[in-house]
């Protein structure tokens, strides 16, 4: 939500060299883009890398996960979009996922 966006913006303002201007602009263009399905593969070392882990620490310390119910989709997608170029993310297009409520 709005508080998460403000937190990320503040982080990027305070750490201007963490990522490229191009990735920041792509992220801000459409913050609603998320990697959503129940099939998620990631190189854990990416999330432990200095830029990703620093942002994740700020997010964790903000407690937005608890107070605003900021979920893993929003957090993981923001970190991936801010620190990985689009060609470093694989989008599985040969199968789909549907979430249906009974």
GROMACS .gro file of N, CA and C in nm:
model
  306
    1UNK      N    1   0.079  -0.118   0.000
    1UNK     CA    2   0.000   0.000   0.000
    1UNK      C    3   0.085   0.126   0.000
    2UNK      N    4   0.020   0.232   0.032
    2UNK     CA    5   0.082   0.363   0.028
    2UNK      C    6   0.202   0.374   0.122
    3UNK      N    7   0.190   0.317   0.242
    3UNK     CA    8   0.301   0.326   0.338
    3UNK      C    9   0.423   0.247   0.289
    4UNK      N   10   0.398   0.134   0.226
    4UNK     CA   11   0.508   0.055   0.171
    4UNK      C   12   0.578   0.135   0.060
    5UNK      N   13   0.500   0.197  -0.028
    5UNK     CA   14   0.558   0.278  -0.135
    5UNK      C   15   0.642   0.392  -0.078
    6UNK      N   16   0.593   0.457   0.025
    6UNK     CA   17   0.668   0.566   0.087
    6UNK      C   18   0.798   0.514   0.150
    7UNK      N   19   0.791   0.398   0.212
    7UNK     CA   20   0.910   0.337   0.272
    7UNK      C   21   1.016   0.308   0.165
    8UNK      N   22   0.973   0.248   0.055
    8UNK     CA   23   1.067   0.215  -0.054
    8UNK      C   24   1.124   0.344  -0.114
    9UNK      N   25   1.039   0.443  -0.138
    9UNK     CA   26   1.086   0.570  -0.193
    9UNK      C   27   1.190   0.635  -0.102
   10UNK      N   28   1.163   0.636   0.029
   10UNK     CA   29   1.255   0.693   0.126
   10UNK      C   30   1.389   0.617   0.124
   11UNK      N   31   1.379   0.483   0.116
   11UNK     CA   32   1.500   0.402   0.111
   11UNK      C   33   1.583   0.438  -0.013
   12UNK      N   34   1.516   0.448  -0.128
   12UNK     CA   35   1.587   0.479  -0.252
   12UNK      C   36   1.647   0.619  -0.249
   13UNK      N   37   1.579   0.714  -0.187
   13UNK     CA   38   1.634   0.849  -0.172
   13UNK      C   39   1.758   0.849  -0.085
   14UNK      N   40   1.756   0.769   0.020
   14UNK     CA   41   1.869   0.763   0.114
   14UNK      C   42   1.984   0.675   0.065
   15UNK      N   43   1.957   0.592  -0.035
   15UNK     CA   44   2.059   0.501  -0.090
   15UNK      C   45   2.057   0.510  -0.243
   16UNK      N   46   2.095   0.625  -0.298
   16UNK     CA   47   2.081   0.646  -0.442
   16UNK      C   48   2.170   0.557  -0.529
   17UNK      N   49   2.272   0.499  -0.471
   17UNK     CA   50   2.363   0.415  -0.551
   17UNK      C   51   2.334   0.266  -0.539
   18UNK      N   52   2.225   0.229  -0.472
   18UNK     CA   53   2.193   0.087  -0.453
   18UNK      C   54   2.152   0.018  -0.583
   19UNK      N   55   2.090   0.093  -0.673
   19UNK     CA   56   2.042   0.034  -0.798
   19UNK      C   57   2.045   0.140  -0.907
   20UNK      N   58   2.008   0.101  -1.026
   20UNK     CA   59   2.016   0.196  -1.138
   20UNK      C   60   1.890   0.283  -1.147
   21UNK      N   61   1.908   0.399  -1.204
   21UNK     CA   62   1.795   0.491  -1.227
   21UNK      C   63   1.691   0.423  -1.317
   22UNK      N   64   1.739   0.345  -1.413
   22UNK     CA   65   1.649   0.275  -1.505
   22UNK      C   66   1.557   0.177  -1.430
   23UNK      N   67   1.613   0.099  -1.337
   23UNK     CA   68   1.531   0.003  -1.262
   23UNK      C   69   1.435   0.075  -1.168
   24UNK      N   70   1.480   0.186  -1.111
   24UNK     CA   71   1.391   0.264  -1.024
   24UNK      C   72   1.274   0.318  -1.106
   25UNK      N   73   1.304   0.373  -1.223
   25UNK     CA   74   1.198   0.427  -1.309
   25UNK      C   75   1.100   0.319  -1.353
   26UNK      N   76   1.151   0.201  -1.390
   26UNK     CA   77   1.063   0.089  -1.429
   26UNK      C   78   0.973   0.048  -1.312
   27UNK      N   79   1.030   0.042  -1.195
   27UNK     CA   80   0.954   0.004  -1.076
   27UNK      C   81   0.845   0.106  -1.046
   28UNK      N   82   0.881   0.234  -1.050
   28UNK     CA   83   0.785   0.339  -1.017
   28UNK      C   84   0.677   0.355  -1.124
   29UNK      N   85   0.708   0.315  -1.246
   29UNK     CA   86   0.612   0.323  -1.356
   29UNK      C   87   0.487   0.242  -1.324
   30UNK      N   88   0.506   0.126  -1.268
   30UNK     CA   89   0.393   0.041  -1.233
   30UNK      C   90   0.428  -0.044  -1.111
   31UNK      N   91   0.405   0.014  -0.996
   31UNK     CA   92   0.437  -0.055  -0.871
   31UNK      C   93   0.349  -0.178  -0.848
   32UNK      N   94   0.239  -0.187  -0.921
   32UNK     CA   95   0.147  -0.297  -0.903
   32UNK      C   96   0.192  -0.428  -0.966
   33UNK      N   97   0.299  -0.424  -1.043
   33UNK     CA   98   0.347  -0.547  -1.107
   33UNK      C   99   0.410  -0.636  -1.000
   34UNK      N  100   0.359  -0.757  -0.992
   34UNK     CA  101   0.411  -0.852  -0.895
   34UNK      C  102   0.426  -0.988  -0.958
   35UNK      N  103   0.514  -1.066  -0.902
   35UNK     CA  104   0.535  -1.203  -0.949
   35UNK      C  105   0.447  -1.292  -0.865
   36UNK      N  106   0.328  -1.323  -0.918
   36UNK     CA  107   0.229  -1.392  -0.838
   36UNK      C  108   0.196  -1.529  -0.895
   37UNK      N  109   0.219  -1.627  -0.820
   37UNK     CA  110   0.167  -1.762  -0.838
   37UNK      C  111   0.218  -1.844  -0.721
   38UNK      N  112   0.182  -1.966  -0.716
   38UNK     CA  113   0.229  -2.051  -0.607
   38UNK      C  114   0.351  -2.131  -0.648
   39UNK      N  115   0.418  -2.083  -0.749
   39UNK     CA  116   0.540  -2.146  -0.798
   39UNK      C  117   0.647  -2.037  -0.803
   40UNK      N  118   0.735  -2.038  -0.707
   40UNK     CA  119   0.833  -1.932  -0.694
   40UNK      C  120   0.970  -1.994  -0.674
   41UNK      N  121   1.060  -1.968  -0.764
   41UNK     CA  122   1.198  -2.015  -0.749
   41UNK      C  123   1.288  -1.894  -0.744
   42UNK      N  124   1.382  -1.896  -0.654
   42UNK     CA  125   1.475  -1.784  -0.643
   42UNK      C  126   1.611  -1.833  -0.597
   43UNK      N  127   1.711  -1.762  -0.637
   43UNK     CA  128   1.846  -1.786  -0.587
   43UNK      C  129   1.854  -1.714  -0.452
   44UNK      N  130   1.860  -1.789  -0.346
   44UNK     CA  131   1.859  -1.731  -0.211
   44UNK      C  132   1.975  -1.634  -0.193
   45UNK      N  133   2.086  -1.657  -0.260
   45UNK     CA  134   2.200  -1.567  -0.245
   45UNK      C  135   2.165  -1.426  -0.295
   46UNK      N  136   2.072  -1.415  -0.389
   46UNK     CA  137   2.028  -1.282  -0.434
   46UNK      C  138   1.964  -1.206  -0.318
   47UNK      N  139   1.873  -1.270  -0.245
   47UNK     CA  140   1.805  -1.204  -0.134
   47UNK      C  141   1.901  -1.176  -0.017
   48UNK      N  142   2.013  -1.248  -0.013
   48UNK     CA  143   2.114  -1.225   0.091
   48UNK      C  144   2.221  -1.126   0.046
   49UNK      N  145   2.216  -1.085  -0.080
   49UNK     CA  146   2.315  -0.990  -0.131
   49UNK      C  147   2.300  -0.856  -0.060
   50UNK      N  148   2.408  -0.779  -0.051
   50UNK     CA  149   2.401  -0.653   0.025
   50UNK      C  150   2.285  -0.560  -0.013
   51UNK      N  151   2.263  -0.527  -0.140
   51UNK     CA  152   2.153  -0.432  -0.165
   51UNK      C  153   2.016  -0.488  -0.128
   52UNK      N  154   1.991  -0.613  -0.163
   52UNK     CA  155   1.861  -0.674  -0.133
   52UNK      C  156   1.842  -0.690   0.018
   53UNK      N  157   1.944  -0.738   0.087
   53UNK     CA  158   1.929  -0.761   0.231
   53UNK      C  159   1.914  -0.630   0.309
   54UNK      N  160   1.978  -0.523   0.261
   54UNK     CA  161   1.962  -0.394   0.329
   54UNK      C  162   1.818  -0.344   0.318
   55UNK      N  163   1.759  -0.355   0.199
   55UNK     CA  164   1.619  -0.312   0.184
   55UNK      C  165   1.527  -0.404   0.263
   56UNK      N  166   1.551  -0.534   0.259
   56UNK     CA  167   1.468  -0.627   0.336
   56UNK      C  168   1.476  -0.598   0.486
   57UNK      N  169   1.592  -0.560   0.535
   57UNK     CA  170   1.607  -0.526   0.677
   57UNK      C  171   1.523  -0.403   0.711
   58UNK      N  172   1.526  -0.303   0.624
   58UNK     CA  173   1.446  -0.181   0.647
   58UNK      C  174   1.297  -0.216   0.647
   59UNK      N  175   1.256  -0.300   0.554
   59UNK     CA  176   1.115  -0.342   0.548
   59UNK      C  177   1.077  -0.417   0.674
   60UNK      N  178   1.162  -0.509   0.717
   60UNK     CA  179   1.136  -0.586   0.838
   60UNK      C  180   1.126  -0.494   0.960
   61UNK      N  181   1.221  -0.404   0.973
   61UNK     CA  182   1.221  -0.315   1.089
   61UNK      C  183   1.104  -0.216   1.089
   62UNK      N  184   1.044  -0.193   0.973
   62UNK     CA  185   0.930  -0.101   0.965
   62UNK      C  186   0.804  -0.161   1.028
   63UNK      N  187   0.801  -0.293   1.039
   63UNK     CA  188   0.686  -0.367   1.093
   63UNK      C  189   0.561  -0.358   1.005
   64UNK      N  190   0.577  -0.308   0.881
   64UNK     CA  191   0.461  -0.300   0.791
   64UNK      C  192   0.403  -0.438   0.760
   65UNK      N  193   0.486  -0.540   0.772
   65UNK     CA  194   0.438  -0.676   0.752
   65UNK      C  195   0.325  -0.707   0.849
   66UNK      N  196   0.336  -0.653   0.969
   66UNK     CA  197   0.237  -0.678   1.074
   66UNK      C  198   0.129  -0.571   1.081
   67UNK      N  199   0.170  -0.444   1.067
   67UNK     CA  200   0.074  -0.335   1.086
   67UNK      C  201  -0.009  -0.305   0.962
   68UNK      N  202   0.046  -0.330   0.844
   68UNK     CA  203  -0.026  -0.302   0.719
   68UNK      C  204  -0.053  -0.430   0.638
   69UNK      N  205  -0.013  -0.543   0.694
   69UNK     CA  206  -0.029  -0.672   0.627
   69UNK      C  207   0.038  -0.674   0.489
   70UNK      N  208   0.155  -0.610   0.481
   70UNK     CA  209   0.232  -0.613   0.357
   70UNK      C  210   0.283  -0.755   0.337
   71UNK      N  211   0.242  -0.816   0.228
   71UNK     CA  212   0.272  -0.957   0.207
   71UNK      C  213   0.398  -0.984   0.128
   72UNK      N  214   0.431  -1.112   0.121
   72UNK     CA  215   0.552  -1.153   0.053
   72UNK      C  216   0.553  -1.119  -0.095
   73UNK      N  217   0.439  -1.122  -0.161
   73UNK     CA  218   0.432  -1.088  -0.304
   73UNK      C  219   0.486  -0.948  -0.327
   74UNK      N  220   0.437  -0.852  -0.250
   74UNK     CA  221   0.476  -0.712  -0.266
   74UNK      C  222   0.625  -0.695  -0.235
   75UNK      N  223   0.670  -0.755  -0.128
   75UNK     CA  224   0.809  -0.739  -0.085
   75UNK      C  225   0.905  -0.805  -0.183
   76UNK      N  226   0.882  -0.931  -0.215
   76UNK     CA  227   0.972  -1.003  -0.305
   76UNK      C  228   0.973  -0.940  -0.444
   77UNK      N  229   0.857  -0.897  -0.491
   77UNK     CA  230   0.850  -0.836  -0.624
   77UNK      C  231   0.924  -0.704  -0.627
   78UNK      N  232   0.909  -0.622  -0.524
   78UNK     CA  233   0.979  -0.494  -0.518
   78UNK      C  234   1.130  -0.516  -0.519
   79UNK      N  235   1.177  -0.608  -0.436
   79UNK     CA  236   1.321  -0.634  -0.428
   79UNK      C  237   1.374  -0.687  -0.563
   80UNK      N  238   1.303  -0.779  -0.623
   80UNK     CA  239   1.346  -0.834  -0.752
   80UNK      C  240   1.346  -0.725  -0.860
   81UNK      N  241   1.241  -0.645  -0.863
   81UNK     CA  242   1.231  -0.542  -0.967
   81UNK      C  243   1.332  -0.430  -0.948
   82UNK      N  244   1.371  -0.403  -0.825
   82UNK     CA  245   1.467  -0.294  -0.800
   82UNK      C  246   1.612  -0.336  -0.815
   83UNK      N  247   1.641  -0.466  -0.799
   83UNK     CA  248   1.781  -0.508  -0.800
   83UNK      C  249   1.816  -0.611  -0.907
   84UNK      N  250   1.719  -0.651  -0.988
   84UNK     CA  251   1.746  -0.742  -1.100
   84UNK      C  252   1.697  -0.677  -1.228
   85UNK      N  253   1.776  -0.686  -1.332
   85UNK     CA  254   1.729  -0.635  -1.461
   85UNK      C  255   1.623  -0.732  -1.515
   86UNK      N  256   1.534  -0.684  -1.599
   86UNK     CA  257   1.428  -0.771  -1.651
   86UNK      C  258   1.480  -0.901  -1.715
   87UNK      N  259   1.597  -0.896  -1.777
   87UNK     CA  260   1.650  -1.017  -1.840
   87UNK      C  261   1.704  -1.118  -1.738
   88UNK      N  262   1.711  -1.079  -1.612
   88UNK     CA  263   1.755  -1.172  -1.507
   88UNK      C  264   1.637  -1.242  -1.438
   89UNK      N  265   1.516  -1.208  -1.478
   89UNK     CA  266   1.395  -1.268  -1.421
   89UNK      C  267   1.330  -1.353  -1.529
   90UNK      N  268   1.303  -1.479  -1.496
   90UNK     CA  269   1.236  -1.567  -1.592
   90UNK      C  270   1.087  -1.570  -1.563
   91UNK      N  271   1.010  -1.542  -1.664
   91UNK     CA  272   0.864  -1.544  -1.653
   91UNK      C  273   0.816  -1.671  -1.722
   92UNK      N  274   0.763  -1.763  -1.643
   92UNK     CA  275   0.711  -1.887  -1.699
   92UNK      C  276   0.581  -1.857  -1.772
   93UNK      N  277   0.580  -1.876  -1.900
   93UNK     CA  278   0.461  -1.846  -1.979
   93UNK      C  279   0.395  -1.971  -2.035
   94UNK      N  280   0.452  -2.087  -2.005
   94UNK     CA  281   0.399  -2.210  -2.064
   94UNK      C  282   0.300  -2.283  -1.973
   95UNK      N  283   0.266  -2.222  -1.860
   95UNK     CA  284   0.157  -2.276  -1.779
   95UNK      C  285   0.097  -2.161  -1.700
   96UNK      N  286  -0.024  -2.180  -1.657
   96UNK     CA  287  -0.093  -2.074  -1.583
   96UNK      C  288  -0.133  -2.124  -1.446
   97UNK      N  289  -0.170  -2.030  -1.365
   97UNK     CA  290  -0.216  -2.060  -1.230
   97UNK      C  291  -0.344  -1.982  -1.206
   98UNK      N  292  -0.443  -2.050  -1.154
   98UNK     CA  293  -0.567  -1.984  -1.120
   98UNK      C  294  -0.597  -2.008  -0.972
   99UNK      N  295  -0.634  -1.904  -0.904
   99UNK     CA  296  -0.671  -1.915  -0.764
   99UNK      C  297  -0.822  -1.901  -0.755
  100UNK      N  298  -0.885  -2.008  -0.716
  100UNK     CA  299  -1.032  -2.007  -0.711
  100UNK      C  300  -1.076  -2.030  -0.567
  101UNK      N  301  -1.175  -1.955  -0.527
  101UNK     CA  302  -1.232  -1.973  -0.395
  101UNK      C  303  -1.360  -2.054  -0.407
  102UNK      N  304  -1.374  -2.152  -0.322
  102UNK     CA  305  -1.495  -2.236  -0.328
  102UNK      C  306  -1.610  -2.169  -0.260
   0.00000   0.00000   0.00000
